[in-house]
Tab-separated table of C-alpha atoms in Angstrom:
chain	number	residue	atom	x	y	z
D	1	MET	CA	-28.313	10.433	10.006
D	2	GLN	CA	-25.619	12.197	11.961
D	3	LEU	CA	-22.734	9.959	12.997
D	4	THR	CA	-20.493	10.914	15.920
D	5	LYS	CA	-17.312	8.922	16.468
D	6	PHE	CA	-15.969	8.569	19.969
D	7	THR	CA	-12.572	7.210	20.969
D	8	HIS	CA	-11.939	3.643	19.769
D	9	ALA	CA	-14.996	1.620	18.690
D	10	CYS	CA	-17.922	3.699	19.964
D	11	VAL	CA	-20.232	5.646	17.641
D	12	ARG	CA	-23.541	7.452	18.124
D	13	LEU	CA	-26.156	7.752	15.380
D	14	GLU	CA	-28.806	10.462	15.539
D	15	ASP	CA	-31.786	11.272	13.348
D	16	GLY	CA	-33.932	14.075	14.712
D	17	ASP	CA	-34.788	13.163	18.298
D	18	ARG	CA	-33.730	9.539	17.840
D	19	SER	CA	-30.333	8.360	19.065
D	20	LEU	CA	-28.578	5.002	19.017
D	21	VAL	CA	-25.139	4.172	20.469
D	22	ILE	CA	-22.917	1.265	19.410
D	23	ASP	CA	-20.185	-0.222	21.635
D	24	PRO	CA	-19.684	2.283	24.486
D	25	GLY	CA	-16.499	0.651	25.769
D	26	SER	CA	-13.905	1.473	28.388
D	27	PHE	CA	-11.645	3.401	25.963
D	28	SER	CA	-14.496	5.718	24.968
D	29	GLU	CA	-16.275	8.784	26.334
D	30	VAL	CA	-19.122	6.614	27.580
D	31	GLU	CA	-21.154	9.155	29.579
D	32	GLN	CA	-21.092	11.623	26.682
D	33	ALA	CA	-22.026	8.969	24.149
D	34	LEU	CA	-24.933	7.679	26.251
D	35	ASP	CA	-26.313	11.088	27.225
D	36	LEU	CA	-30.066	11.014	26.410
D	37	ALA	CA	-29.579	8.003	24.125
D	38	ALA	CA	-32.631	5.819	23.522
D	39	GLY	CA	-30.877	2.606	22.513
D	40	VAL	CA	-27.527	0.795	22.692
D	41	LEU	CA	-26.133	-1.960	20.489
D	42	ILE	CA	-23.290	-4.137	21.839
D	43	THR	CA	-21.268	-6.238	19.397
D	44	HIS	CA	-19.461	-8.408	21.961
D	45	GLU	CA	-18.258	-8.752	25.532
D	46	HIS	CA	-14.740	-7.239	25.451
D	47	VAL	CA	-14.280	-4.243	27.746
D	48	ASP	CA	-13.188	-1.931	24.931
D	49	HIS	CA	-16.698	-2.421	23.495
D	50	ILE	CA	-18.803	-2.392	26.671
D	51	ASP	CA	-18.164	-0.550	29.927
D	52	ALA	CA	-20.622	-2.595	31.967
D	53	ASP	CA	-20.615	-0.376	35.056
D	54	LYS	CA	-21.312	2.826	33.145
D	55	LEU	CA	-23.895	1.133	30.962
D	56	ARG	CA	-25.680	-0.192	34.057
D	57	ALA	CA	-25.665	3.285	35.550
D	58	ALA	CA	-27.245	4.707	32.396
D	59	LEU	CA	-29.905	1.981	32.394
D	60	ALA	CA	-30.701	2.643	36.050
D	61	ALA	CA	-31.008	6.363	35.378
D	62	ASP	CA	-33.411	5.947	32.444
D	63	SER	CA	-35.933	3.094	32.448
D	64	ARG	CA	-36.728	3.808	28.778
D	65	LEU	CA	-33.180	2.977	27.626
D	66	ARG	CA	-32.855	-0.359	25.855
D	67	VAL	CA	-29.818	-2.528	25.027
D	68	TRP	CA	-29.516	-5.119	22.274
D	69	ALA	CA	-26.621	-7.598	22.589
D	70	PRO	CA	-25.555	-11.194	21.910
D	71	SER	CA	-26.510	-13.719	24.595
D	72	SER	CA	-22.998	-13.730	26.106
D	73	VAL	CA	-23.497	-10.053	27.007
D	74	ALA	CA	-27.256	-10.027	27.608
D	75	SER	CA	-26.952	-12.869	30.140
D	76	THR	CA	-24.732	-10.688	32.343
D	77	LEU	CA	-27.447	-7.992	32.374
D	78	GLN	CA	-30.478	-10.249	32.763
D	79	ASP	CA	-31.376	-8.697	36.123
D	80	LEU	CA	-32.385	-5.567	34.171
D	81	GLY	CA	-35.343	-7.384	32.655
D	82	GLU	CA	-36.981	-5.972	29.535
D	83	GLN	CA	-34.340	-3.250	29.191
D	84	VAL	CA	-32.018	-5.860	27.682
D	85	VAL	CA	-32.797	-7.798	24.493
D	86	THR	CA	-30.824	-10.785	23.197
D	87	VAL	CA	-30.066	-10.784	19.457
D	88	SER	CA	-28.565	-13.311	17.053
D	89	PRO	CA	-27.250	-13.158	13.487
D	90	GLY	CA	-29.808	-12.882	10.721
D	91	GLU	CA	-32.351	-10.752	12.574
D	92	THR	CA	-34.059	-7.472	11.712
D	93	PHE	CA	-35.554	-5.319	14.455
D	94	ALA	CA	-36.358	-1.728	15.440
D	95	ALA	CA	-34.075	-0.043	17.973
D	96	ALA	CA	-34.682	3.534	19.138
D	97	GLY	CA	-36.558	4.255	15.905
D	98	PHE	CA	-33.825	2.818	13.665
D	99	THR	CA	-34.011	-0.349	11.588
D	100	VAL	CA	-31.203	-2.740	12.506
D	101	ARG	CA	-30.028	-5.878	10.747
D	102	THR	CA	-27.576	-8.343	12.315
D	103	PHE	CA	-24.717	-10.235	10.711
D	104	GLY	CA	-21.870	-12.527	11.632
D	105	GLY	CA	-21.834	-14.458	14.864
D	106	GLN	CA	-18.191	-14.860	15.809
D	107	HIS	CA	-15.315	-12.625	16.884
D	108	ALA	CA	-12.282	-12.779	14.593
D	109	LEU	CA	-9.646	-15.282	15.656
D	110	ILE	CA	-7.118	-13.707	17.996
D	111	HIS	CA	-4.978	-16.816	18.505
D	112	PRO	CA	-5.673	-20.564	18.374
D	113	ALA	CA	-5.029	-20.716	22.125
D	114	ILE	CA	-7.807	-18.191	22.841
D	115	PRO	CA	-11.444	-19.382	22.573
D	116	THR	CA	-13.600	-17.601	19.991
D	117	ILE	CA	-16.506	-15.590	21.392
D	118	ALA	CA	-19.777	-14.287	19.969
D	119	ASN	CA	-19.770	-11.075	17.926
D	120	ILE	CA	-22.687	-9.409	16.152
D	121	GLY	CA	-22.261	-6.918	13.301
D	122	TYR	CA	-25.009	-4.273	12.998
D	123	LEU	CA	-26.290	-2.550	9.843
D	124	VAL	CA	-28.357	0.503	10.809
D	125	ASN	CA	-31.018	1.877	8.429
D	126	ASP	CA	-29.417	-0.129	5.602
D	127	ALA	CA	-26.661	2.473	5.616
D	128	VAL	CA	-24.063	2.305	8.412
D	129	TYR	CA	-22.344	-0.996	9.228
D	130	HIS	CA	-20.441	-1.635	12.472
D	131	PRO	CA	-18.803	-5.095	12.291
D	132	GLY	CA	-17.530	-5.179	15.865
D	133	ASP	CA	-14.368	-7.262	15.982
D	134	SER	CA	-14.908	-9.205	12.788
D	135	PHE	CA	-14.434	-9.125	9.056
D	136	THR	CA	-17.959	-10.391	8.381
D	137	VAL	CA	-19.125	-9.058	4.997
D	138	PRO	CA	-22.887	-8.313	4.801
D	139	ASP	CA	-24.714	-9.776	1.819
D	140	VAL	CA	-26.397	-6.399	1.177
D	141	ALA	CA	-25.184	-2.987	0.047
D	142	VAL	CA	-23.582	-0.746	2.680
D	143	ARG	CA	-23.250	3.026	2.353
D	144	THR	CA	-20.861	3.691	5.258
D	145	LEU	CA	-18.446	1.153	6.769
D	146	LEU	CA	-16.979	1.595	10.236
D	147	LEU	CA	-13.596	-0.037	9.722
D	148	PRO	CA	-11.620	-1.623	12.608
D	149	THR	CA	-8.169	-0.440	11.589
D	150	ASN	CA	-5.976	-1.951	14.298
D	151	ALA	CA	-6.332	-5.001	16.525
D	152	PRO	CA	-4.408	-8.033	17.831
D	153	TRP	CA	-6.519	-10.147	15.500
D	154	SER	CA	-5.717	-8.327	12.241
D	155	LYS	CA	-3.093	-6.837	9.951
D	156	GLY	CA	-3.302	-3.878	7.591
D	157	ALA	CA	-3.705	-5.938	4.420
D	158	GLU	CA	-6.677	-7.831	5.882
D	159	VAL	CA	-8.306	-4.581	6.967
D	160	ILE	CA	-8.035	-3.095	3.480
D	161	ASP	CA	-9.258	-6.288	1.807
D	162	PHE	CA	-12.293	-6.262	4.126
D	163	ALA	CA	-13.157	-2.714	3.066
D	164	ILE	CA	-12.856	-3.725	-0.581
D	165	ALA	CA	-15.092	-6.745	-0.002
D	166	VAL	CA	-17.814	-4.639	1.666
D	167	ARG	CA	-17.516	-1.988	-1.110
D	168	ALA	CA	-19.038	0.832	0.930
D	169	PRO	CA	-18.060	4.069	-0.817
D	170	LYS	CA	-17.474	5.842	2.487
D	171	VAL	CA	-15.304	4.445	5.282
D	172	HIS	CA	-14.586	5.791	8.780
D	173	GLN	CA	-11.959	4.280	11.026
D	174	ILE	CA	-12.792	2.694	14.390
D	175	HIS	CA	-10.885	0.433	16.798
D	176	ASP	CA	-8.030	2.911	16.631
D	177	ALA	CA	-7.267	3.913	20.239
D	178	LEU	CA	-3.837	2.286	20.090
D	179	ILE	CA	-2.794	3.888	16.781
D	180	ASN	CA	-0.309	6.752	16.662
D	181	ASP	CA	-0.203	9.455	13.988
D	182	ARG	CA	2.612	7.777	12.069
D	183	TYR	CA	0.778	4.488	11.660
D	184	ALA	CA	-2.433	6.322	10.758
D	185	ALA	CA	-0.620	8.171	7.969
D	186	VAL	CA	1.021	4.994	6.621
D	187	PHE	CA	-2.254	3.089	6.724
D	188	GLY	CA	-4.133	5.948	5.076
D	189	GLY	CA	-1.654	6.018	2.214
D	190	LEU	CA	-1.887	2.262	1.665
D	191	PHE	CA	-5.667	2.386	1.831
D	192	ALA	CA	-5.876	5.131	-0.794
D	193	ARG	CA	-3.458	3.249	-3.065
D	194	ILE	CA	-5.179	-0.141	-2.824
D	195	ALA	CA	-8.855	0.599	-2.122
D	196	GLY	CA	-9.081	3.952	-3.895
D	197	PRO	CA	-9.356	2.433	-7.398
D	198	PHE	CA	-12.535	0.684	-6.222
D	199	GLY	CA	-14.144	4.029	-5.423
D	200	ILE	CA	-13.687	3.629	-1.667
D	201	GLU	CA	-12.593	6.608	0.422
D	202	LEU	CA	-11.299	6.561	4.003
D	203	HIS	CA	-12.372	9.612	5.994
D	204	HIS	CA	-10.556	9.991	9.311
D	205	LEU	CA	-12.703	11.208	12.202
D	206	ALA	CA	-11.292	12.617	15.417
D	207	PRO	CA	-12.899	11.629	18.736
D	208	THR	CA	-16.319	13.365	19.201
D	209	GLU	CA	-16.306	14.580	15.563
D	210	SER	CA	-19.665	14.345	13.768
D	211	VAL	CA	-20.548	13.897	10.083
D	212	ALA	CA	-23.637	13.220	8.002
D	213	SER	CA	-23.861	9.568	7.042
């Protein structure tokens, strides 16, 4: 598969003429990510993970496009009929020619005063894992982890410990739109020092950069 990282939490996976987009949110290059895509996975309802207006426009423009999302998101798109599919944790299904497995169920705790919402982590082709806004560890092997490196609900030590728990040998950062170069360098150094001995490497991708995964 070819993996293209867009700004923040959005990625696009391609294999031949098949294409699948995860979390085209408001911080991302949504139109570019969705261009000619066949399927979209949404982890949860926050606007940095789903730009509802642009996603609706893409669905209206292509009746073949399908979206898979937790019920909290799918219910807001129910007028689109069969183009939107509700998913839950513990499922396996085909999306745009890819095999997808779901994990988790809840967004990481932001603060006790803020209600917890649904969040689905997606493992695509038993290779690439996008956890959304959670530290849910799949109970299967992962080849490439998309690591949320900065958020109001986390700290650097927790992020690194999550990567160690998943044990994917290759890691790419996501959820990084608010990070400056200084923090990225500090975090990268800590990651190499703590996770490196476990054979885990963090590979930084710039927005719209593509790699084989």
